């Protein structure tokens, strides 16, 4: 993470963004329609940078393109606003149009094949109003914001950016008039306490104090330059160099030759040593993209594919003093390339010139905190590392939600936009996913449709009826362990479809609520499912990934986890292991480890193991494993018919789509067979489908008749039906098999012997007896549908044959034929 | 001109026989199943309702045709074309979960989301795919999983793929329709209990319920070409009229009907009929523009031919004599195995007392002939396990004959220039 942020914020673009910040037109407010488009030329093509960036967003997609600048075009005023990497931005909030969040753009990228899938990686800032009053520091500066160091989703849609702002690291004077979009950030907030960014960055090298004076001088100088160099050839050429989108670039480019030559020399010099040191690599990155820009510049000018940012700036006069023409910055960035050490300061000064320059003398570390210079990037990286190291606070989990809710705003914006070329993708995750559907979903309208929806196994009921006791047992077990800060194991068993996993999920959400409301201590939740692993040892990998987000091989992960659970001073971890029996190995090391960890002194681990069989610990586990599992066991009994009845009735409450008698029939039937709630719901759903299709029925509900049909479909064996409809010779063959069984008194025969019977029977029926090859074909047809079981292998007529149905069934199925 | 028309007609019929074109209308036994599956898929597409379904029926009763037809019908709906993703899997091709997962990833075109990175391990692929499917919601595109030879998927280790597919279908994540096609009636018993619980237990059974009359109708449908199917030129119409009339005549021809009935009694499936018709259709040419009953008879002859009787036509008289002596031995000893020396003695009895045609073959020559018969797989070693057999000397290995008495008699009857003595000997074991 740290390196990427550095890479995305090299010097050149820092300059750009400073420029852009200053050209912020007043016309951009949240009410107007805005079109978003990439500044094509700002695409980052440097493979090194891209690689680093991709590791940040956890993807490896080829179709991903990085950009430095996005252009917001206001449809009403046709004014443009450029947002570049590193800028502070307002991000639309779900609360309403007037509210917004503050963040800083760390990177921007297009994920889809079209340039419309725009996303941005941001780091969040808290406004004072977003932090509970009780936690706010006593001294609050105007427009103070706090860097969010808690874990939060960093990925937002680019369309949620509604405006630009400036986040400074120096406090503003009270009398400063233009403070509306300028924020001060001096502290970070992780949801619990504030940290001074200065302190956090004490490790970063502070610029020597004697340079202060020079800085101020340069500041003044650059201020001066801004006003005078508009027409100077040097600055004009540099415009061509750096602002690729400039319409004038092709003209200017000619003047640029000498400059470019000297520049490329420098470039070569710098590109050779790819040193691992921070500073060095920074420099390399700083220059590399420039080359690309230059190349794409020629292409672009030919295609006249230009977004005339520069023109815009000139056309719309700067609304206030802050909006200095970008040339100034370009000028300084030009300088920066010539003297690689100096530009940092120039930039800073250019930036700081907006404020009281006296502040400069305050603390230079403060400046670093703003991360406007490459030095700062390093220091802020340290900060960023702190974030990852810190355990995420569950209480702060509302932050990531924000990113998701943002989409609603994006949708609103989209609706207001009439620009067809722009397609909104409301995607948040960079992980693999199925594309969203293209046409809207139909909503269930009729009673039957609603009933069907409610009866689907996936439908989440408001409450889980009939499992109150089990719920209470699990809940109090886990809650007790969490609050006492200890660990333990629990084993839950029960046949499939008795609500084990559902109850566990319910417990979990209740615990989560308790954490939010009643101040139960926050805990980490890890879930593994034996069926979702390819082999038992992958359990380690999965746990480690969910716990720390790191990947490792199975063996290494096991070591890391043991180490992790031996550390003291961490939150309680709740580990749910579903389908435990699949984690069985010969040595049982996976099970052993899982049940051994809770017994470590500082582990604070609660393991809830779920499996089908009640006696799994005795039957499958070695003594040392089952001893560690302990005796806290809970068994989910199959649902009784009353419980099943209740489950269906609660799901169908308010919809009179099912007769009470019919419900009882289903419940009784399923309870007699398996007590599987899933099966019960499926039978009901099918019954409703049948009722819906049944046009004869005048009643608008599923009756016993429909349930009966449904049960028949699901429980009846098709064997008899199949035998009834098989071909004549297949029937004769089956009769021959039965005849041979009777003759020999065994339940097994060889094909050759059956064939003799077959020929005789066929003659009896007056049919021409088919030859052996045809008869073997008949036999194979029956074996394919498993009416008979045929020995595999090259045994030909000596292959053994057995019936897969009872003899009585065969005779019953053939009764009408035989008579 | 008739030549090109013939080629066109031949092309249409060939396509049908090879199963490359879907029938315009399904047979009556499949129609109710078709509406059921169609409604099910429609609900998946329109209401994002996840479902699982098994289509069970004997071989060649039209299961795959049915599902192909339904999918093509669903896809006619614009709503579905835009949304529905179809993943086709076949148990014979995706022989384990790893291959199946790779194939699913490919068919869902998910490999692009992680670039061209080749999946490192099975575990990675699984977690990747599960993540993809589990992050979905109602709003994701519905996916239809078509698992042909479903029973083979049930033999994969732990049934991981089936468990996860059914689990997602029951969890209300990405809408899935999992449709399995299998010919095994007992397929439910193959599913593990937790997999079984997650399966919705919707099963559709398909059987060939037709009568012989309908079967003849199917024969006509296979060959006749409707005028609308191609351009409406006058010449084409005339040709088709002639073609269809010929098919009508064929379906009334007694020889043809007899052959069809013979086929119908053995198997009611369409594939037998299609195999029967392939030869006559491929035989058509300018000189021979219409199918004749003789063509079908010829095709039936090769189709119903007895493979072992055919092989016996190609063996020498000595080998034939050995087979006869083996047959006698099998009858005498009630299917008990024999060895080479027993056969040799039986053969000597015949050749010394009765036959004057056969030379006195040395033992080595007879053994060679015996070995040749083993190579032809007309006889094989007795033991099922095969352990220890190879240690026994060749001459003493217990063998059994794989030729039935009826096959032997048929072969001798057709054997060119079979000595009368041998014929008699074959029919009666008395020497």
mmCIF file of N, CA and C in Angstrom, chain B residues 111-215:
data_model
loop_
_atom_site.group_PDB
_atom_site.id
_atom_site.type_symbol
_atom_site.label_atom_id
_atom_site.label_comp_id
_atom_site.label_asym_id
_atom_site.label_seq_id
_atom_site.Cartn_x
_atom_site.Cartn_y
_atom_site.Cartn_z
ATOM 1 N N UNK B 111 -12.265 -15.019 -16.282
ATOM 2 C CA UNK B 111 -10.813 -15.003 -16.230
ATOM 3 C C UNK B 111 -10.267 -13.610 -16.520
ATOM 4 N N UNK B 112 -11.077 -12.793 -17.181
ATOM 5 C CA UNK B 112 -10.609 -11.441 -17.491
ATOM 6 C C UNK B 112 -10.466 -10.579 -16.253
ATOM 7 N N UNK B 113 -11.275 -10.872 -15.254
ATOM 8 C CA UNK B 113 -11.241 -10.015 -14.075
ATOM 9 C C UNK B 113 -9.932 -10.128 -13.330
ATOM 10 N N UNK B 114 -9.217 -11.201 -13.551
ATOM 11 C CA UNK B 114 -7.927 -11.288 -12.887
ATOM 12 C C UNK B 114 -6.807 -11.345 -13.911
ATOM 13 N N UNK B 115 -7.092 -10.815 -15.095
ATOM 14 C CA UNK B 115 -6.067 -10.784 -16.117
ATOM 15 C C UNK B 115 -5.832 -12.170 -16.670
ATOM 16 N N UNK B 116 -4.698 -12.363 -17.283
ATOM 17 C CA UNK B 116 -4.416 -13.647 -17.912
ATOM 18 C C UNK B 116 -3.762 -14.608 -16.944
ATOM 19 N N UNK B 117 -3.830 -14.269 -15.714
ATOM 20 C CA UNK B 117 -3.174 -15.099 -14.703
ATOM 21 C C UNK B 117 -3.732 -16.515 -14.739
ATOM 22 N N UNK B 118 -2.845 -17.449 -14.862
ATOM 23 C CA UNK B 118 -3.265 -18.843 -14.836
ATOM 24 C C UNK B 118 -3.441 -19.230 -13.381
ATOM 25 N N UNK B 119 -4.525 -19.927 -13.105
ATOM 26 C CA UNK B 119 -4.778 -20.283 -11.714
ATOM 27 C C UNK B 119 -3.700 -21.191 -11.187
ATOM 28 N N UNK B 120 -3.242 -20.844 -10.017
ATOM 29 C CA UNK B 120 -2.175 -21.624 -9.448
ATOM 30 C C UNK B 120 -2.668 -22.980 -9.007
ATOM 31 N N UNK B 121 -3.667 -22.994 -8.199
ATOM 32 C CA UNK B 121 -4.066 -24.269 -7.628
ATOM 33 C C UNK B 121 -5.569 -24.405 -7.665
ATOM 34 N N UNK B 122 -5.970 -25.611 -7.414
ATOM 35 C CA UNK B 122 -7.385 -25.930 -7.349
ATOM 36 C C UNK B 122 -8.051 -25.094 -6.253
ATOM 37 N N UNK B 123 -7.362 -24.977 -5.122
ATOM 38 C CA UNK B 123 -7.925 -24.226 -4.002
ATOM 39 C C UNK B 123 -8.186 -22.778 -4.391
ATOM 40 N N UNK B 124 -7.243 -22.198 -5.121
ATOM 41 C CA UNK B 124 -7.407 -20.805 -5.548
ATOM 42 C C UNK B 124 -8.604 -20.669 -6.464
ATOM 43 N N UNK B 125 -8.696 -21.596 -7.425
ATOM 44 C CA UNK B 125 -9.813 -21.529 -8.370
ATOM 45 C C UNK B 125 -11.140 -21.627 -7.638
ATOM 46 N N UNK B 126 -11.196 -22.529 -6.699
ATOM 47 C CA UNK B 126 -12.449 -22.726 -5.972
ATOM 48 C C UNK B 126 -12.824 -21.478 -5.187
ATOM 49 N N UNK B 127 -11.859 -20.938 -4.468
ATOM 50 C CA UNK B 127 -12.213 -19.776 -3.649
ATOM 51 C C UNK B 127 -12.539 -18.589 -4.538
ATOM 52 N N UNK B 128 -11.850 -18.519 -5.669
ATOM 53 C CA UNK B 128 -12.113 -17.444 -6.617
ATOM 54 C C UNK B 128 -13.538 -17.517 -7.146
ATOM 55 N N UNK B 129 -13.920 -18.704 -7.554
ATOM 56 C CA UNK B 129 -15.240 -18.870 -8.143
ATOM 57 C C UNK B 129 -16.334 -18.702 -7.095
ATOM 58 N N UNK B 130 -16.073 -19.219 -5.916
ATOM 59 C CA UNK B 130 -17.065 -19.077 -4.857
ATOM 60 C C UNK B 130 -17.247 -17.615 -4.504
ATOM 61 N N UNK B 131 -16.149 -16.910 -4.486
ATOM 62 C CA UNK B 131 -16.227 -15.488 -4.187
ATOM 63 C C UNK B 131 -17.082 -14.788 -5.240
ATOM 64 N N UNK B 132 -16.822 -15.172 -6.490
ATOM 65 C CA UNK B 132 -17.579 -14.550 -7.576
ATOM 66 C C UNK B 132 -19.062 -14.827 -7.432
ATOM 67 N N UNK B 133 -19.390 -16.074 -7.133
ATOM 68 C CA UNK B 133 -20.803 -16.430 -7.086
ATOM 69 C C UNK B 133 -21.463 -15.980 -5.788
ATOM 70 N N UNK B 134 -20.681 -15.917 -4.736
ATOM 71 C CA UNK B 134 -21.281 -15.597 -3.441
ATOM 72 C C UNK B 134 -21.409 -14.098 -3.207
ATOM 73 N N UNK B 135 -20.697 -13.295 -3.998
ATOM 74 C CA UNK B 135 -20.851 -11.861 -3.813
ATOM 75 C C UNK B 135 -22.072 -11.349 -4.562
ATOM 76 N N UNK B 136 -22.671 -12.210 -5.350
ATOM 77 C CA UNK B 136 -23.811 -11.765 -6.143
ATOM 78 C C UNK B 136 -25.058 -11.590 -5.293
ATOM 79 N N UNK B 137 -26.055 -10.978 -5.876
ATOM 80 C CA UNK B 137 -27.337 -10.833 -5.191
ATOM 81 C C UNK B 137 -28.421 -11.013 -6.235
ATOM 82 N N UNK B 138 -29.630 -10.674 -5.880
ATOM 83 C CA UNK B 138 -30.743 -10.718 -6.819
ATOM 84 C C UNK B 138 -30.445 -9.962 -8.093
ATOM 85 N N UNK B 139 -29.627 -8.939 -7.943
ATOM 86 C CA UNK B 139 -29.413 -8.043 -9.073
ATOM 87 C C UNK B 139 -28.352 -8.557 -10.032
ATOM 88 N N UNK B 140 -27.721 -9.684 -9.688
ATOM 89 C CA UNK B 140 -26.711 -10.217 -10.592
ATOM 90 C C UNK B 140 -27.388 -10.951 -11.739
ATOM 91 N N UNK B 141 -26.608 -11.175 -12.776
ATOM 92 C CA UNK B 141 -27.158 -11.901 -13.912
ATOM 93 C C UNK B 141 -27.434 -13.339 -13.511
ATOM 94 N N UNK B 142 -28.595 -13.865 -13.865
ATOM 95 C CA UNK B 142 -28.864 -15.271 -13.548
ATOM 96 C C UNK B 142 -27.993 -16.204 -14.399
ATOM 97 N N UNK B 143 -27.631 -17.323 -13.814
ATOM 98 C CA UNK B 143 -26.780 -18.275 -14.518
ATOM 99 C C UNK B 143 -27.484 -19.620 -14.583
ATOM 100 N N UNK B 144 -27.454 -20.220 -15.746
ATOM 101 C CA UNK B 144 -28.005 -21.562 -15.898
ATOM 102 C C UNK B 144 -26.841 -22.542 -15.985
ATOM 103 N N UNK B 145 -26.792 -23.461 -15.065
ATOM 104 C CA UNK B 145 -25.777 -24.508 -15.106
ATOM 105 C C UNK B 145 -26.429 -25.758 -15.668
ATOM 106 N N UNK B 146 -25.916 -26.225 -16.780
ATOM 107 C CA UNK B 146 -26.447 -27.432 -17.398
ATOM 108 C C UNK B 146 -25.437 -28.543 -17.196
ATOM 109 N N UNK B 147 -25.764 -29.501 -16.376
ATOM 110 C CA UNK B 147 -24.821 -30.574 -16.108
ATOM 111 C C UNK B 147 -25.305 -31.843 -16.810
ATOM 112 N N UNK B 148 -24.706 -32.142 -17.936
ATOM 113 C CA UNK B 148 -25.062 -33.385 -18.608
ATOM 114 C C UNK B 148 -24.262 -34.508 -17.984
ATOM 115 N N UNK B 149 -24.827 -35.698 -18.006
ATOM 116 C CA UNK B 149 -24.244 -36.855 -17.307
ATOM 117 C C UNK B 149 -24.019 -36.472 -15.845
ATOM 118 N N UNK B 150 -25.076 -36.015 -15.252
ATOM 119 C CA UNK B 150 -25.045 -35.527 -13.881
ATOM 120 C C UNK B 150 -24.487 -36.563 -12.905
ATOM 121 N N UNK B 151 -24.792 -37.830 -13.169
ATOM 122 C CA UNK B 151 -24.352 -38.878 -12.238
ATOM 123 C C UNK B 151 -22.842 -38.913 -12.095
ATOM 124 N N UNK B 152 -22.139 -38.535 -13.159
ATOM 125 C CA UNK B 152 -20.675 -38.551 -13.073
ATOM 126 C C UNK B 152 -20.162 -37.429 -12.166
ATOM 127 N N UNK B 153 -20.884 -36.325 -12.092
ATOM 128 C CA UNK B 153 -20.473 -35.242 -11.184
ATOM 129 C C UNK B 153 -20.615 -35.690 -9.735
ATOM 130 N N UNK B 154 -21.574 -36.589 -9.531
ATOM 131 C CA UNK B 154 -21.783 -37.075 -8.165
ATOM 132 C C UNK B 154 -20.636 -37.970 -7.723
ATOM 133 N N UNK B 155 -19.807 -38.393 -8.669
ATOM 134 C CA UNK B 155 -18.679 -39.238 -8.285
ATOM 135 C C UNK B 155 -17.418 -38.440 -7.988
ATOM 136 N N UNK B 156 -17.498 -37.124 -8.156
ATOM 137 C CA UNK B 156 -16.329 -36.309 -7.822
ATOM 138 C C UNK B 156 -16.099 -36.326 -6.317
ATOM 139 N N UNK B 157 -14.872 -36.052 -5.951
ATOM 140 C CA UNK B 157 -14.502 -36.131 -4.534
ATOM 141 C C UNK B 157 -15.332 -35.152 -3.700
ATOM 142 N N UNK B 158 -15.939 -35.679 -2.665
ATOM 143 C CA UNK B 158 -16.741 -34.885 -1.729
ATOM 144 C C UNK B 158 -17.955 -34.210 -2.362
ATOM 145 N N UNK B 159 -18.119 -34.339 -3.632
ATOM 146 C CA UNK B 159 -19.194 -33.647 -4.365
ATOM 147 C C UNK B 159 -19.145 -32.136 -4.101
ATOM 148 N N UNK B 160 -17.932 -31.629 -4.073
ATOM 149 C CA UNK B 160 -17.740 -30.217 -3.749
ATOM 150 C C UNK B 160 -18.515 -29.303 -4.695
ATOM 151 N N UNK B 161 -18.403 -29.592 -5.980
ATOM 152 C CA UNK B 161 -19.047 -28.715 -6.961
ATOM 153 C C UNK B 161 -20.560 -28.716 -6.770
ATOM 154 N N UNK B 162 -21.134 -29.890 -6.634
ATOM 155 C CA UNK B 162 -22.590 -29.976 -6.495
ATOM 156 C C UNK B 162 -23.040 -29.295 -5.209
ATOM 157 N N UNK B 163 -22.317 -29.550 -4.132
ATOM 158 C CA UNK B 163 -22.667 -28.936 -2.850
ATOM 159 C C UNK B 163 -22.716 -27.427 -2.993
ATOM 160 N N UNK B 164 -21.679 -26.880 -3.584
ATOM 161 C CA UNK B 164 -21.597 -25.424 -3.668
ATOM 162 C C UNK B 164 -22.635 -24.837 -4.610
ATOM 163 N N UNK B 165 -22.878 -25.536 -5.713
ATOM 164 C CA UNK B 165 -23.902 -25.032 -6.636
ATOM 165 C C UNK B 165 -25.272 -25.039 -5.962
ATOM 166 N N UNK B 166 -25.602 -26.153 -5.330
ATOM 167 C CA UNK B 166 -26.900 -26.237 -4.682
ATOM 168 C C UNK B 166 -26.988 -25.269 -3.499
ATOM 169 N N UNK B 167 -25.874 -25.118 -2.815
ATOM 170 C CA UNK B 167 -25.868 -24.242 -1.653
ATOM 171 C C UNK B 167 -26.120 -22.797 -2.065
ATOM 172 N N UNK B 168 -25.472 -22.385 -3.145
ATOM 173 C CA UNK B 168 -25.675 -21.015 -3.605
ATOM 174 C C UNK B 168 -27.113 -20.841 -4.094
ATOM 175 N N UNK B 169 -27.610 -21.892 -4.746
ATOM 176 C CA UNK B 169 -28.993 -21.822 -5.233
ATOM 177 C C UNK B 169 -29.979 -21.702 -4.067
ATOM 178 N N UNK B 170 -29.575 -22.172 -2.896
ATOM 179 C CA UNK B 170 -30.483 -22.107 -1.754
ATOM 180 C C UNK B 170 -30.193 -20.927 -0.850
ATOM 181 N N UNK B 171 -29.161 -20.178 -1.163
ATOM 182 C CA UNK B 171 -28.762 -19.120 -0.245
ATOM 183 C C UNK B 171 -29.209 -17.749 -0.717
ATOM 184 N N UNK B 172 -29.865 -17.700 -1.867
ATOM 185 C CA UNK B 172 -30.358 -16.416 -2.345
ATOM 186 C C UNK B 172 -29.266 -15.459 -2.738
ATOM 187 N N UNK B 173 -28.154 -15.996 -3.239
ATOM 188 C CA UNK B 173 -27.086 -15.116 -3.734
ATOM 189 C C UNK B 173 -27.312 -14.942 -5.230
ATOM 190 N N UNK B 174 -26.272 -15.138 -6.026
ATOM 191 C CA UNK B 174 -26.459 -15.044 -7.462
ATOM 192 C C UNK B 174 -27.539 -16.036 -7.893
ATOM 193 N N UNK B 175 -28.547 -15.584 -8.651
ATOM 194 C CA UNK B 175 -29.592 -16.527 -9.051
ATOM 195 C C UNK B 175 -29.034 -17.637 -9.943
ATOM 196 N N UNK B 176 -29.282 -18.854 -9.560
ATOM 197 C CA UNK B 176 -28.771 -19.995 -10.315
ATOM 198 C C UNK B 176 -29.921 -20.914 -10.666
ATOM 199 N N UNK B 177 -29.845 -21.498 -11.850
ATOM 200 C CA UNK B 177 -30.714 -22.619 -12.163
ATOM 201 C C UNK B 177 -29.771 -23.765 -12.473
ATOM 202 N N UNK B 178 -29.800 -24.771 -11.642
ATOM 203 C CA UNK B 178 -28.916 -25.912 -11.857
ATOM 204 C C UNK B 178 -29.760 -27.035 -12.421
ATOM 205 N N UNK B 179 -29.497 -27.419 -13.654
ATOM 206 C CA UNK B 179 -30.278 -28.482 -14.272
ATOM 207 C C UNK B 179 -29.356 -29.648 -14.595
ATOM 208 N N UNK B 180 -29.631 -30.766 -14.002
ATOM 209 C CA UNK B 180 -28.832 -31.955 -14.253
ATOM 210 C C UNK B 180 -29.572 -32.885 -15.185
ATOM 211 N N UNK B 181 -28.838 -33.504 -16.089
ATOM 212 C CA UNK B 181 -29.443 -34.445 -17.016
ATOM 213 C C UNK B 181 -28.749 -35.789 -16.817
ATOM 214 N N UNK B 182 -29.522 -36.815 -16.596
ATOM 215 C CA UNK B 182 -28.891 -38.108 -16.372
ATOM 216 C C UNK B 182 -29.800 -39.232 -16.815
ATOM 217 N N UNK B 183 -29.190 -40.381 -17.079
ATOM 218 C CA UNK B 183 -30.005 -41.539 -17.460
ATOM 219 C C UNK B 183 -30.097 -42.515 -16.303
ATOM 220 N N UNK B 184 -29.478 -42.194 -15.175
ATOM 221 C CA UNK B 184 -29.511 -43.118 -14.044
ATOM 222 C C UNK B 184 -30.725 -42.847 -13.174
ATOM 223 N N UNK B 185 -31.540 -43.866 -13.034
ATOM 224 C CA UNK B 185 -32.756 -43.723 -12.238
ATOM 225 C C UNK B 185 -32.409 -43.523 -10.771
ATOM 226 N N UNK B 186 -31.340 -44.167 -10.326
ATOM 227 C CA UNK B 186 -31.022 -44.150 -8.903
ATOM 228 C C UNK B 186 -30.089 -42.999 -8.543
ATOM 229 N N UNK B 187 -30.151 -41.926 -9.325
ATOM 230 C CA UNK B 187 -29.171 -40.849 -9.146
ATOM 231 C C UNK B 187 -29.262 -40.206 -7.757
ATOM 232 N N UNK B 188 -30.471 -40.172 -7.196
ATOM 233 C CA UNK B 188 -30.619 -39.530 -5.885
ATOM 234 C C UNK B 188 -29.809 -40.241 -4.809
ATOM 235 N N UNK B 189 -29.671 -41.546 -4.992
ATOM 236 C CA UNK B 189 -28.920 -42.303 -3.985
ATOM 237 C C UNK B 189 -27.436 -41.996 -4.039
ATOM 238 N N UNK B 190 -27.000 -41.413 -5.159
ATOM 239 C CA UNK B 190 -25.576 -41.093 -5.282
ATOM 240 C C UNK B 190 -25.215 -39.840 -4.499
ATOM 241 N N UNK B 191 -26.214 -39.006 -4.236
ATOM 242 C CA UNK B 191 -25.906 -37.724 -3.597
ATOM 243 C C UNK B 191 -25.675 -37.920 -2.106
ATOM 244 N N UNK B 192 -24.685 -37.228 -1.615
ATOM 245 C CA UNK B 192 -24.410 -37.254 -0.179
ATOM 246 C C UNK B 192 -25.555 -36.574 0.542
ATOM 247 N N UNK B 193 -25.729 -36.873 1.815
ATOM 248 C CA UNK B 193 -26.951 -36.397 2.470
ATOM 249 C C UNK B 193 -27.029 -34.878 2.545
ATOM 250 N N UNK B 194 -25.875 -34.225 2.764
ATOM 251 C CA UNK B 194 -25.957 -32.763 2.853
ATOM 252 C C UNK B 194 -26.177 -32.140 1.482
ATOM 253 N N UNK B 195 -25.681 -32.837 0.437
ATOM 254 C CA UNK B 195 -25.913 -32.353 -0.925
ATOM 255 C C UNK B 195 -27.383 -32.586 -1.286
ATOM 256 N N UNK B 196 -27.852 -33.742 -0.899
ATOM 257 C CA UNK B 196 -29.233 -34.124 -1.179
ATOM 258 C C UNK B 196 -30.199 -33.130 -0.511
ATOM 259 N N UNK B 197 -29.885 -32.759 0.708
ATOM 260 C CA UNK B 197 -30.759 -31.839 1.425
ATOM 261 C C UNK B 197 -30.839 -30.490 0.722
ATOM 262 N N UNK B 198 -29.748 -30.106 0.108
ATOM 263 C CA UNK B 198 -29.731 -28.809 -0.566
ATOM 264 C C UNK B 198 -30.368 -28.850 -1.952
ATOM 265 N N UNK B 199 -30.491 -30.036 -2.482
ATOM 266 C CA UNK B 199 -31.141 -30.181 -3.787
ATOM 267 C C UNK B 199 -32.653 -30.050 -3.589
ATOM 268 N N UNK B 200 -33.313 -29.403 -4.543
ATOM 269 C CA UNK B 200 -34.734 -29.100 -4.334
ATOM 270 C C UNK B 200 -35.647 -30.300 -4.571
ATOM 271 N N UNK B 201 -35.094 -31.404 -5.024
ATOM 272 C CA UNK B 201 -35.881 -32.605 -5.275
ATOM 273 C C UNK B 201 -36.907 -32.457 -6.380
ATOM 274 N N UNK B 202 -36.678 -31.520 -7.229
ATOM 275 C CA UNK B 202 -37.511 -31.483 -8.427
ATOM 276 C C UNK B 202 -36.927 -32.465 -9.411
ATOM 277 N N UNK B 203 -37.738 -33.398 -9.839
ATOM 278 C CA UNK B 203 -37.253 -34.358 -10.811
ATOM 279 C C UNK B 203 -38.284 -34.459 -11.909
ATOM 280 N N UNK B 204 -37.786 -34.526 -13.101
ATOM 281 C CA UNK B 204 -38.700 -34.737 -14.220
ATOM 282 C C UNK B 204 -38.301 -36.047 -14.885
ATOM 283 N N UNK B 205 -39.220 -36.971 -14.959
ATOM 284 C CA UNK B 205 -38.924 -38.255 -15.586
ATOM 285 C C UNK B 205 -39.444 -38.246 -17.007
ATOM 286 N N UNK B 206 -38.623 -38.719 -17.864
ATOM 287 C CA UNK B 206 -39.040 -38.786 -19.258
ATOM 288 C C UNK B 206 -38.962 -40.235 -19.714
ATOM 289 N N UNK B 207 -39.999 -40.675 -20.377
ATOM 290 C CA UNK B 207 -39.999 -42.029 -20.912
ATOM 291 C C UNK B 207 -40.478 -41.975 -22.352
ATOM 292 N N UNK B 208 -40.077 -42.972 -23.086
ATOM 293 C CA UNK B 208 -40.638 -43.098 -24.428
ATOM 294 C C UNK B 208 -41.981 -43.789 -24.297
ATOM 295 N N UNK B 209 -43.023 -43.024 -24.459
ATOM 296 C CA UNK B 209 -44.337 -43.615 -24.227
ATOM 297 C C UNK B 209 -45.066 -43.914 -25.520
ATOM 298 N N UNK B 210 -44.362 -43.866 -26.613
ATOM 299 C CA UNK B 210 -45.117 -43.974 -27.860
ATOM 300 C C UNK B 210 -45.397 -45.403 -28.299
ATOM 301 N N UNK B 211 -46.389 -45.461 -29.219
ATOM 302 C CA UNK B 211 -46.752 -46.745 -29.819
ATOM 303 C C UNK B 211 -45.986 -46.894 -31.122
ATOM 304 N N UNK B 212 -46.130 -48.082 -31.726
ATOM 305 C CA UNK B 212 -45.402 -48.312 -32.969
ATOM 306 C C UNK B 212 -45.847 -47.351 -34.063
ATOM 307 N N UNK B 213 -47.122 -47.013 -34.060
ATOM 308 C CA UNK B 213 -47.646 -46.100 -35.084
ATOM 309 C C UNK B 213 -46.939 -44.744 -34.988
ATOM 310 N N UNK B 214 -46.785 -44.281 -33.741
ATOM 311 C CA UNK B 214 -46.095 -43.005 -33.544
ATOM 312 C C UNK B 214 -44.623 -43.104 -33.941
ATOM 313 N N UNK B 215 -44.092 -44.291 -33.738
ATOM 314 C CA UNK B 215 -42.691 -44.515 -34.088
ATOM 315 C C UNK B 215 -42.497 -44.384 -35.593
#
